[in-house]
Amino acid sequence: MQHKVKDIIIDLLKGTGREGIENVITYMTHDDVFFKKHCHSHHLYMGGLADHSLQTLKMAIAKRDKYESRFPHAVKVGQESLVLCSLLHDICDCEPQFRRHGSLSIEILDRLGLVLSSEERDAISKHMHDPRLSFKLDHKSLRYRLRKYIYSADKKSARKFKGYY
């Protein structure tokens, strides 16, 4: 089962064609670190990080599709951004120390040379912060929509798993 999840994640990431993505995949597959790890507080089993990341992507796509079908003139969030942010938001769990959760993920991705938009960087670094509580964000903006999809999908995936807190 884990091998299938690994292949899906690698194919999705390669499909973005983003500059630096090959370095990220090499990091993730070195000793299968990404595919053997568990999340920091949920999905506490070998391979839980990969399962959670893929579930987050599926849920984020579903949330985006539902919203955009209800509001066809709303700002569109691209599939590539959802793939990158959902699959990489918890890449910091590959590191031995858990610190500055979201910002550590960005540090790792920067070190690997992955090029991200400012909205993607924001969604990853603040994926644990509800964007509805940020009064500085325009609720119709790409930055808000992407953050909301990643935040809510991440939380739903974490709560869905029985080992959550």
PDB file of N, CA and C in Angstrom, residues 54-115:
ATOM      1  N   LEU A  54      -1.384  13.092   1.287  1.00  0.00           N
ATOM      2  CA  LEU A  54      -2.244  12.755   0.149  1.00  0.00           C
ATOM      3  C   LEU A  54      -3.716  12.996   0.490  1.00  0.00           C
ATOM      4  N   GLN A  55      -4.132  12.661   1.709  1.00  0.00           N
ATOM      5  CA  GLN A  55      -5.508  12.951   2.139  1.00  0.00           C
ATOM      6  C   GLN A  55      -5.773  14.445   2.133  1.00  0.00           C
ATOM      7  N   THR A  56      -4.796  15.219   2.587  1.00  0.00           N
ATOM      8  CA  THR A  56      -4.937  16.678   2.593  1.00  0.00           C
ATOM      9  C   THR A  56      -5.150  17.193   1.175  1.00  0.00           C
ATOM     10  N   LEU A  57      -4.409  16.666   0.227  1.00  0.00           N
ATOM     11  CA  LEU A  57      -4.581  17.085  -1.165  1.00  0.00           C
ATOM     12  C   LEU A  57      -5.983  16.757  -1.671  1.00  0.00           C
ATOM     13  N   LYS A  58      -6.438  15.542  -1.439  1.00  0.00           N
ATOM     14  CA  LYS A  58      -7.774  15.142  -1.912  1.00  0.00           C
ATOM     15  C   LYS A  58      -8.852  16.041  -1.318  1.00  0.00           C
ATOM     16  N   MET A  59      -8.730  16.340  -0.040  1.00  0.00           N
ATOM     17  CA  MET A  59      -9.718  17.192   0.631  1.00  0.00           C
ATOM     18  C   MET A  59      -9.636  18.637   0.149  1.00  0.00           C
ATOM     19  N   ALA A  60      -8.436  19.135  -0.087  1.00  0.00           N
ATOM     20  CA  ALA A  60      -8.267  20.509  -0.578  1.00  0.00           C
ATOM     21  C   ALA A  60      -8.865  20.655  -1.975  1.00  0.00           C
ATOM     22  N   ILE A  61      -8.664  19.666  -2.826  1.00  0.00           N
ATOM     23  CA  ILE A  61      -9.246  19.699  -4.171  1.00  0.00           C
ATOM     24  C   ILE A  61     -10.764  19.691  -4.086  1.00  0.00           C
ATOM     25  N   ALA A  62     -11.305  18.837  -3.219  1.00  0.00           N
ATOM     26  CA  ALA A  62     -12.762  18.767  -3.060  1.00  0.00           C
ATOM     27  C   ALA A  62     -13.326  20.098  -2.561  1.00  0.00           C
ATOM     28  N   LYS A  63     -12.650  20.722  -1.606  1.00  0.00           N
ATOM     29  CA  LYS A  63     -13.099  22.017  -1.078  1.00  0.00           C
ATOM     30  C   LYS A  63     -13.034  23.091  -2.160  1.00  0.00           C
ATOM     31  N   ARG A  64     -11.942  23.112  -2.907  1.00  0.00           N
ATOM     32  CA  ARG A  64     -11.800  24.078  -3.990  1.00  0.00           C
ATOM     33  C   ARG A  64     -12.891  23.887  -5.044  1.00  0.00           C
ATOM     34  N   ASP A  65     -13.084  22.654  -5.471  1.00  0.00           N
ATOM     35  CA  ASP A  65     -14.067  22.381  -6.519  1.00  0.00           C
ATOM     36  C   ASP A  65     -15.480  22.755  -6.072  1.00  0.00           C
ATOM     37  N   LYS A  66     -15.807  22.461  -4.828  1.00  0.00           N
ATOM     38  CA  LYS A  66     -17.132  22.805  -4.309  1.00  0.00           C
ATOM     39  C   LYS A  66     -17.319  24.322  -4.274  1.00  0.00           C
ATOM     40  N   TYR A  67     -16.326  25.031  -3.779  1.00  0.00           N
ATOM     41  CA  TYR A  67     -16.424  26.487  -3.680  1.00  0.00           C
ATOM     42  C   TYR A  67     -16.512  27.128  -5.067  1.00  0.00           C
ATOM     43  N   GLU A  68     -15.639  26.698  -5.971  1.00  0.00           N
ATOM     44  CA  GLU A  68     -15.606  27.311  -7.288  1.00  0.00           C
ATOM     45  C   GLU A  68     -16.831  26.964  -8.133  1.00  0.00           C
ATOM     46  N   SER A  69     -17.495  25.845  -7.838  1.00  0.00           N
ATOM     47  CA  SER A  69     -18.738  25.539  -8.555  1.00  0.00           C
ATOM     48  C   SER A  69     -19.885  26.409  -8.035  1.00  0.00           C
ATOM     49  N   ARG A  70     -19.833  26.737  -6.761  1.00  0.00           N
ATOM     50  CA  ARG A  70     -20.861  27.619  -6.179  1.00  0.00           C
ATOM     51  C   ARG A  70     -20.633  29.077  -6.545  1.00  0.00           C
ATOM     52  N   PHE A  71     -19.367  29.441  -6.711  1.00  0.00           N
ATOM     53  CA  PHE A  71     -19.003  30.826  -7.022  1.00  0.00           C
ATOM     54  C   PHE A  71     -18.104  30.829  -8.261  1.00  0.00           C
ATOM     55  N   PRO A  72     -18.703  30.680  -9.446  1.00  0.00           N
ATOM     56  CA  PRO A  72     -17.904  30.536 -10.671  1.00  0.00           C
ATOM     57  C   PRO A  72     -17.040  31.749 -11.016  1.00  0.00           C
ATOM     58  N   HIS A  73     -17.333  32.900 -10.471  1.00  0.00           N
ATOM     59  CA  HIS A  73     -16.528  34.089 -10.773  1.00  0.00           C
ATOM     60  C   HIS A  73     -15.456  34.352  -9.715  1.00  0.00           C
ATOM     61  N   ALA A  74     -15.351  33.453  -8.747  1.00  0.00           N
ATOM     62  CA  ALA A  74     -14.344  33.608  -7.685  1.00  0.00           C
ATOM     63  C   ALA A  74     -12.955  33.367  -8.257  1.00  0.00           C
ATOM     64  N   VAL A  75     -11.957  33.877  -7.550  1.00  0.00           N
ATOM     65  CA  VAL A  75     -10.568  33.659  -7.957  1.00  0.00           C
ATOM     66  C   VAL A  75     -10.301  32.152  -7.984  1.00  0.00           C
ATOM     67  N   LYS A  76      -9.604  31.711  -9.002  1.00  0.00           N
ATOM     68  CA  LYS A  76      -9.324  30.281  -9.179  1.00  0.00           C
ATOM     69  C   LYS A  76      -7.985  29.915  -8.541  1.00  0.00           C
ATOM     70  N   VAL A  77      -7.994  28.819  -7.813  1.00  0.00           N
ATOM     71  CA  VAL A  77      -6.768  28.290  -7.215  1.00  0.00           C
ATOM     72  C   VAL A  77      -6.321  27.118  -8.085  1.00  0.00           C
ATOM     73  N   GLY A  78      -5.130  27.212  -8.618  1.00  0.00           N
ATOM     74  CA  GLY A  78      -4.627  26.197  -9.534  1.00  0.00           C
ATOM     75  C   GLY A  78      -4.290  24.876  -8.866  1.00  0.00           C
ATOM     76  N   GLN A  79      -4.404  23.821  -9.664  1.00  0.00           N
ATOM     77  CA  GLN A  79      -4.104  22.467  -9.201  1.00  0.00           C
ATOM     78  C   GLN A  79      -2.652  22.356  -8.731  1.00  0.00           C
ATOM     79  N   GLU A  80      -1.736  22.987  -9.442  1.00  0.00           N
ATOM     80  CA  GLU A  80      -0.320  22.922  -9.097  1.00  0.00           C
ATOM     81  C   GLU A  80      -0.066  23.460  -7.688  1.00  0.00           C
ATOM     82  N   SER A  81      -0.708  24.572  -7.347  1.00  0.00           N
ATOM     83  CA  SER A  81      -0.539  25.147  -6.003  1.00  0.00           C
ATOM     84  C   SER A  81      -1.106  24.216  -4.940  1.00  0.00           C
ATOM     85  N   LEU A  82      -2.251  23.606  -5.217  1.00  0.00           N
ATOM     86  CA  LEU A  82      -2.832  22.668  -4.251  1.00  0.00           C
ATOM     87  C   LEU A  82      -1.933  21.450  -4.058  1.00  0.00           C
ATOM     88  N   VAL A  83      -1.377  20.937  -5.145  1.00  0.00           N
ATOM     89  CA  VAL A  83      -0.475  19.778  -5.059  1.00  0.00           C
ATOM     90  C   VAL A  83       0.738  20.119  -4.199  1.00  0.00           C
ATOM     91  N   LEU A  84       1.406  21.203  -4.521  1.00  0.00           N
ATOM     92  CA  LEU A  84       2.623  21.573  -3.790  1.00  0.00           C
ATOM     93  C   LEU A  84       2.342  21.845  -2.315  1.00  0.00           C
ATOM     94  N   CYS A  85       1.343  22.646  -2.039  1.00  0.00           N
ATOM     95  CA  CYS A  85       1.070  23.032  -0.643  1.00  0.00           C
ATOM     96  C   CYS A  85       0.550  21.865   0.183  1.00  0.00           C
ATOM     97  N   SER A  86      -0.332  21.064  -0.378  1.00  0.00           N
ATOM     98  CA  SER A  86      -0.882  19.927   0.369  1.00  0.00           C
ATOM     99  C   SER A  86       0.164  18.861   0.644  1.00  0.00           C
ATOM    100  N   LEU A  87       0.933  18.520  -0.376  1.00  0.00           N
ATOM    101  CA  LEU A  87       1.892  17.426  -0.223  1.00  0.00           C
ATOM    102  C   LEU A  87       3.143  17.826   0.551  1.00  0.00           C
ATOM    103  N   LEU A  88       3.451  19.123   0.600  1.00  0.00           N
ATOM    104  CA  LEU A  88       4.707  19.551   1.226  1.00  0.00           C
ATOM    105  C   LEU A  88       4.529  20.359   2.510  1.00  0.00           C
ATOM    106  N   HIS A  89       3.290  20.597   2.944  1.00  0.00           N
ATOM    107  CA  HIS A  89       3.085  21.463   4.114  1.00  0.00           C
ATOM    108  C   HIS A  89       3.724  20.905   5.390  1.00  0.00           C
ATOM    109  N   ASP A  90       3.839  19.580   5.488  1.00  0.00           N
ATOM    110  CA  ASP A  90       4.416  18.957   6.683  1.00  0.00           C
ATOM    111  C   ASP A  90       5.773  18.311   6.411  1.00  0.00           C
ATOM    112  N   ILE A  91       6.470  18.746   5.378  1.00  0.00           N
ATOM    113  CA  ILE A  91       7.777  18.146   5.066  1.00  0.00           C
ATOM    114  C   ILE A  91       8.760  18.321   6.230  1.00  0.00           C
ATOM    115  N   CYS A  92       8.504  19.283   7.079  1.00  0.00           N
ATOM    116  CA  CYS A  92       9.366  19.502   8.249  1.00  0.00           C
ATOM    117  C   CYS A  92       9.341  18.307   9.208  1.00  0.00           C
ATOM    118  N   ASP A  93       8.306  17.461   9.116  1.00  0.00           N
ATOM    119  CA  ASP A  93       8.254  16.285   9.983  1.00  0.00           C
ATOM    120  C   ASP A  93       9.339  15.266   9.633  1.00  0.00           C
ATOM    121  N   CYS A  94      10.030  15.472   8.510  1.00  0.00           N
ATOM    122  CA  CYS A  94      11.160  14.608   8.149  1.00  0.00           C
ATOM    123  C   CYS A  94      12.403  14.943   8.964  1.00  0.00           C
ATOM    124  N   GLU A  95      12.441  16.130   9.539  1.00  0.00           N
ATOM    125  CA  GLU A  95      13.592  16.574  10.322  1.00  0.00           C
ATOM    126  C   GLU A  95      13.495  15.997  11.736  1.00  0.00           C
ATOM    127  N   PRO A  96      14.643  15.787  12.384  1.00  0.00           N
ATOM    128  CA  PRO A  96      14.627  15.167  13.710  1.00  0.00           C
ATOM    129  C   PRO A  96      13.997  16.028  14.797  1.00  0.00           C
ATOM    130  N   GLN A  97      14.016  17.334  14.654  1.00  0.00           N
ATOM    131  CA  GLN A  97      13.446  18.202  15.686  1.00  0.00           C
ATOM    132  C   GLN A  97      12.199  18.891  15.166  1.00  0.00           C
ATOM    133  N   PHE A  98      11.181  18.931  16.022  1.00  0.00           N
ATOM    134  CA  PHE A  98       9.942  19.619  15.678  1.00  0.00           C
ATOM    135  C   PHE A  98      10.017  21.031  16.253  1.00  0.00           C
ATOM    136  N   ARG A  99      10.180  21.999  15.367  1.00  0.00           N
ATOM    137  CA  ARG A  99      10.250  23.393  15.806  1.00  0.00           C
ATOM    138  C   ARG A  99       9.710  24.272  14.683  1.00  0.00           C
ATOM    139  N   ARG A 100       9.121  25.366  15.020  1.00  0.00           N
ATOM    140  CA  ARG A 100       8.623  26.326  14.029  1.00  0.00           C
ATOM    141  C   ARG A 100       8.012  25.602  12.837  1.00  0.00           C
ATOM    142  N   HIS A 101       7.034  24.816  13.110  1.00  0.00           N
ATOM    143  CA  HIS A 101       6.463  23.843  12.182  1.00  0.00           C
ATOM    144  C   HIS A 101       6.352  24.338  10.736  1.00  0.00           C
ATOM    145  N   GLY A 102       5.507  25.301  10.447  1.00  0.00           N
ATOM    146  CA  GLY A 102       5.318  25.764   9.076  1.00  0.00           C
ATOM    147  C   GLY A 102       6.534  26.434   8.486  1.00  0.00           C
ATOM    148  N   SER A 103       7.194  27.275   9.274  1.00  0.00           N
ATOM    149  CA  SER A 103       8.361  27.984   8.744  1.00  0.00           C
ATOM    150  C   SER A 103       9.532  27.039   8.489  1.00  0.00           C
ATOM    151  N   LEU A 104       9.631  25.953   9.238  1.00  0.00           N
ATOM    152  CA  LEU A 104      10.682  24.970   8.993  1.00  0.00           C
ATOM    153  C   LEU A 104      10.444  24.281   7.645  1.00  0.00           C
ATOM    154  N   SER A 105       9.199  24.019   7.305  1.00  0.00           N
ATOM    155  CA  SER A 105       8.911  23.438   5.989  1.00  0.00           C
ATOM    156  C   SER A 105       9.405  24.366   4.886  1.00  0.00           C
ATOM    157  N   ILE A 106       9.159  25.653   5.034  1.00  0.00           N
ATOM    158  CA  ILE A 106       9.625  26.626   4.034  1.00  0.00           C
ATOM    159  C   ILE A 106      11.156  26.654   3.988  1.00  0.00           C
ATOM    160  N   GLU A 107      11.817  26.606   5.144  1.00  0.00           N
ATOM    161  CA  GLU A 107      13.282  26.589   5.174  1.00  0.00           C
ATOM    162  C   GLU A 107      13.835  25.388   4.407  1.00  0.00           C
ATOM    163  N   ILE A 108      13.225  24.236   4.600  1.00  0.00           N
ATOM    164  CA  ILE A 108      13.670  23.019   3.907  1.00  0.00           C
ATOM    165  C   ILE A 108      13.474  23.181   2.398  1.00  0.00           C
ATOM    166  N   LEU A 109      12.306  23.641   1.998  1.00  0.00           N
ATOM    167  CA  LEU A 109      12.009  23.797   0.568  1.00  0.00           C
ATOM    168  C   LEU A 109      12.914  24.845  -0.074  1.00  0.00           C
ATOM    169  N   ASP A 110      13.204  25.916   0.655  1.00  0.00           N
ATOM    170  CA  ASP A 110      14.148  26.921   0.152  1.00  0.00           C
ATOM    171  C   ASP A 110      15.539  26.314  -0.029  1.00  0.00           C
ATOM    172  N   ARG A 111      15.974  25.567   0.961  1.00  0.00           N
ATOM    173  CA  ARG A 111      17.292  24.933   0.911  1.00  0.00           C
ATOM    174  C   ARG A 111      17.404  23.991  -0.293  1.00  0.00           C
ATOM    175  N   LEU A 112      16.290  23.360  -0.648  1.00  0.00           N
ATOM    176  CA  LEU A 112      16.268  22.420  -1.771  1.00  0.00           C
ATOM    177  C   LEU A 112      16.077  23.114  -3.112  1.00  0.00           C
ATOM    178  N   GLY A 113      15.836  24.419  -3.078  1.00  0.00           N
ATOM    179  CA  GLY A 113      15.728  25.186  -4.310  1.00  0.00           C
ATOM    180  C   GLY A 113      14.364  25.165  -4.972  1.00  0.00           C
ATOM    181  N   LEU A 114      13.338  24.789  -4.239  1.00  0.00           N
ATOM    182  CA  LEU A 114      11.986  24.778  -4.818  1.00  0.00           C
ATOM    183  C   LEU A 114      11.475  26.209  -4.935  1.00  0.00           C
ATOM    184  N   VAL A 115      11.042  26.561  -6.116  1.00  0.00           N
ATOM    185  CA  VAL A 115      10.492  27.893  -6.366  1.00  0.00           C
ATOM    186  C   VAL A 115       8.994  27.863  -6.061  1.00  0.00           C
TER     187      VAL A 115
END
